[in-house]
Short mmCIF file of C-alpha atoms and ligand atoms in Angstrom, two decimals:
data_model
loop_
_atom_site.label_atom_id
_atom_site.label_comp_id
_atom_site.label_asym_id
_atom_site.label_seq_id
_atom_site.Cartn_x
_atom_site.Cartn_y
_atom_site.Cartn_z
CA UNK A 3 -15.01 -166.51 -35.32
CA UNK A 4 -18.00 -164.10 -34.79
CA UNK A 5 -20.93 -166.29 -33.28
CA UNK A 6 -23.63 -164.30 -33.21
CA UNK A 7 -26.43 -166.07 -32.26
CA UNK A 8 -25.26 -166.80 -28.54
CA UNK A 9 -25.03 -163.38 -27.36
CA UNK A 10 -26.71 -163.33 -24.45
CA UNK A 11 -28.54 -160.00 -23.23
CA UNK A 12 -28.21 -161.35 -20.18
CA UNK A 13 -24.83 -161.41 -19.28
CA UNK A 14 -24.61 -158.64 -21.25
CA UNK A 15 -27.05 -156.50 -18.62
CA UNK A 16 -25.39 -157.93 -15.78
CA UNK A 17 -21.29 -156.67 -16.78
CA UNK A 18 -22.82 -153.82 -17.23
CA UNK A 19 -24.79 -153.72 -14.42
CA UNK A 20 -21.69 -154.51 -12.47
CA UNK A 21 -19.49 -151.99 -14.38
CA UNK A 22 -21.35 -149.65 -12.48
CA UNK A 23 -18.97 -150.29 -9.67
CA UNK A 24 -15.87 -150.22 -10.81
CA UNK A 25 -12.66 -148.36 -9.60
CA UNK A 26 -10.94 -146.51 -12.25
CA UNK A 27 -9.99 -143.71 -10.66
CA UNK A 28 -7.11 -143.98 -12.85
CA UNK A 29 -7.62 -144.79 -16.52
CA UNK A 30 -10.85 -143.77 -16.26
CA UNK A 31 -11.81 -147.19 -18.06
CA UNK A 32 -14.49 -148.75 -16.28
CA UNK A 33 -15.33 -152.48 -17.00
CA UNK A 34 -17.48 -154.67 -16.35
CA UNK A 35 -17.66 -158.68 -16.61
CA UNK A 36 -20.50 -161.18 -16.60
CA UNK A 37 -19.79 -165.27 -15.83
CA UNK A 38 -22.50 -167.42 -16.76
CA UNK A 39 -20.90 -170.83 -14.73
CA UNK A 40 -22.67 -174.03 -15.14
CA UNK A 41 -25.35 -173.98 -12.47
CA UNK A 42 -27.17 -171.41 -14.52
CA UNK A 43 -25.83 -168.75 -12.00
CA UNK A 44 -24.33 -165.70 -12.91
CA UNK A 45 -21.34 -163.83 -11.70
CA UNK A 46 -20.11 -160.91 -11.66
CA UNK A 47 -16.75 -158.30 -11.57
CA UNK A 48 -15.78 -155.04 -12.24
CA UNK A 49 -12.28 -153.63 -12.10
CA UNK A 50 -10.41 -152.42 -8.89
CA UNK A 51 -7.66 -150.04 -9.75
CA UNK A 52 -4.69 -149.68 -6.92
CA UNK A 53 -2.73 -146.63 -6.47
CA UNK A 54 0.39 -148.54 -6.83
CA UNK A 55 -0.98 -149.61 -10.30
CA UNK A 56 0.02 -153.19 -10.84
CA UNK A 57 -2.20 -154.37 -7.91
CA UNK A 58 -5.38 -153.38 -9.75
CA UNK A 59 -7.44 -156.57 -10.91
CA UNK A 60 -8.91 -156.79 -14.33
CA UNK A 61 -12.89 -157.19 -14.22
CA UNK A 62 -13.20 -160.66 -15.39
CA UNK A 63 -10.85 -161.92 -12.66
CA UNK A 64 -13.33 -161.11 -9.99
CA UNK A 65 -15.73 -162.28 -11.48
CA UNK A 66 -14.16 -165.54 -11.74
CA UNK A 67 -13.13 -164.83 -8.05
CA UNK A 68 -16.80 -165.19 -7.25
CA UNK A 69 -17.98 -168.21 -9.02
CA UNK A 70 -14.66 -169.76 -7.79
CA UNK A 71 -15.74 -168.52 -4.29
CA UNK A 72 -19.02 -169.58 -5.03
CA UNK A 73 -18.12 -173.19 -5.16
CA UNK A 74 -17.62 -173.52 -9.39
CA UNK A 75 -15.71 -174.54 -11.49
CA UNK A 76 -17.32 -174.58 -15.18
CA UNK A 77 -17.57 -171.49 -17.13
CA UNK A 78 -20.24 -171.93 -19.72
CA UNK A 79 -20.43 -168.38 -20.92
CA UNK A 80 -18.85 -165.04 -20.81
CA UNK A 81 -19.37 -161.28 -21.27
CA UNK A 82 -17.41 -157.99 -20.92
CA UNK A 83 -18.05 -154.41 -21.50
CA UNK A 84 -16.84 -150.99 -21.53
CA UNK A 85 -16.86 -147.83 -22.78
CA UNK A 86 -14.82 -148.79 -25.50
CA UNK A 87 -15.16 -147.52 -29.49
CA UNK A 88 -14.66 -151.56 -30.30
CA UNK A 89 -16.30 -154.59 -28.33
CA UNK A 90 -13.74 -155.29 -25.62
CA UNK A 91 -11.89 -158.24 -25.25
CA UNK A 92 -10.41 -159.83 -21.79
CA UNK A 93 -7.09 -158.89 -22.24
CA UNK A 94 -4.37 -161.56 -22.45
CA UNK A 95 -3.70 -162.80 -18.97
CA UNK A 96 -7.90 -162.95 -18.21
CA UNK A 97 -7.50 -165.14 -21.03
CA UNK A 98 -5.12 -167.66 -19.42
CA UNK A 99 -7.61 -167.09 -16.22
CA UNK A 100 -10.81 -167.88 -18.09
CA UNK A 101 -8.66 -171.01 -19.68
CA UNK A 102 -8.15 -172.45 -16.41
CA UNK A 103 -12.08 -172.82 -16.26
CA UNK A 104 -13.23 -172.79 -20.03
CA UNK A 105 -12.80 -174.20 -23.24
CA UNK A 106 -11.92 -173.10 -26.26
CA UNK A 107 -15.56 -173.90 -27.47
CA UNK A 108 -16.74 -171.38 -25.10
CA UNK A 109 -18.59 -168.08 -26.19
CA UNK A 110 -17.11 -164.02 -24.83
CA UNK A 111 -19.20 -161.67 -25.60
CA UNK A 112 -16.98 -158.48 -26.45
CA UNK A 113 -19.30 -155.39 -26.20
CA UNK A 114 -19.89 -151.48 -25.56
CA UNK A 115 -21.59 -149.42 -23.54
CA UNK A 116 -23.17 -147.85 -26.47
CA UNK A 117 -24.91 -150.85 -27.84
CA UNK A 118 -22.08 -152.89 -30.08
CA UNK A 119 -21.58 -156.17 -29.53
CA UNK A 120 -19.97 -159.52 -31.19
CA UNK A 121 -19.31 -163.09 -30.11
CA UNK A 122 -15.76 -164.69 -30.49
CA UNK A 123 -14.50 -167.86 -29.10
CA UNK A 124 -12.08 -168.36 -26.18
CA UNK A 125 -10.47 -170.56 -28.24
CA UNK A 126 -9.52 -167.42 -30.81
CA UNK A 127 -9.04 -165.34 -28.18
CA UNK A 128 -6.05 -167.81 -26.85
CA UNK A 129 -5.59 -170.91 -29.00
CA UNK A 130 -3.06 -173.09 -28.02
CA UNK A 131 -3.38 -172.02 -23.98
CA UNK A 132 -1.36 -173.35 -21.39
CA UNK A 133 -3.28 -176.04 -19.83
CA UNK A 134 -3.24 -178.69 -16.23
CA UNK A 135 -2.46 -181.35 -18.79
CA UNK A 136 0.89 -179.60 -20.24
CA UNK A 137 1.71 -180.40 -16.57
CA UNK A 138 0.58 -183.50 -16.53
CA UNK A 139 -2.58 -183.07 -14.39
CA UNK A 140 -5.77 -184.04 -15.32
N1 LIG B 222 -9.42 -154.66 -17.84
C1 LIG B 222 -10.74 -155.08 -17.38
O1 LIG B 222 -10.93 -154.55 -16.29
N2 LIG B 222 -10.51 -155.80 -18.32
C2 LIG B 222 -9.40 -156.18 -19.23
O2 LIG B 222 -9.68 -157.46 -19.92
C3 LIG B 222 -9.35 -155.19 -19.93
C4 LIG B 222 -8.83 -153.84 -19.33
C5 LIG B 222 -9.05 -152.40 -16.83
C6 LIG B 222 -8.41 -152.67 -16.20
C7 LIG B 222 -7.65 -151.12 -15.77
O3 LIG B 222 -7.94 -151.20 -14.46
C8 LIG B 222 -8.49 -150.66 -16.87
O4 LIG B 222 -9.11 -151.28 -17.86
C9 LIG B 222 -7.67 -150.30 -18.09
O5 LIG B 222 -6.82 -150.69 -18.52
#
């Protein structure tokens, strides 16, 4: 689902800026992510690859860690950007990570460095998410 009115240029700008710090010498694919938290603060992350390839981390995971480290637990919106032919979506693992702190109605802006963007809802990226309620937790 596309929700064009939810495009947040400030969030895309934050993701674009932090992408410059990505450590992606193996894939050459630099990614930036920004999370708008419940307080209104924006948290940023970039992908950090490793010579031991599976130890690399995604941009979204970095932004999420920064948000949680700051004491926040609510995601209001997300933006992800890369030099991709098509606006880049979060990988499957990051969809699950985001769903820990975001409902299905949270807008996720997918963007390219060339300026294309579109907004999808997290619930459309990860329908039927496994959540704490499935563990019998609030
Ligand atoms: N990557 C992200 O940072 N976020 C995504 O959602 C997709 C993939 C990174 C991981 C790896 O460093 C590079 O992009 C190529 O997969």
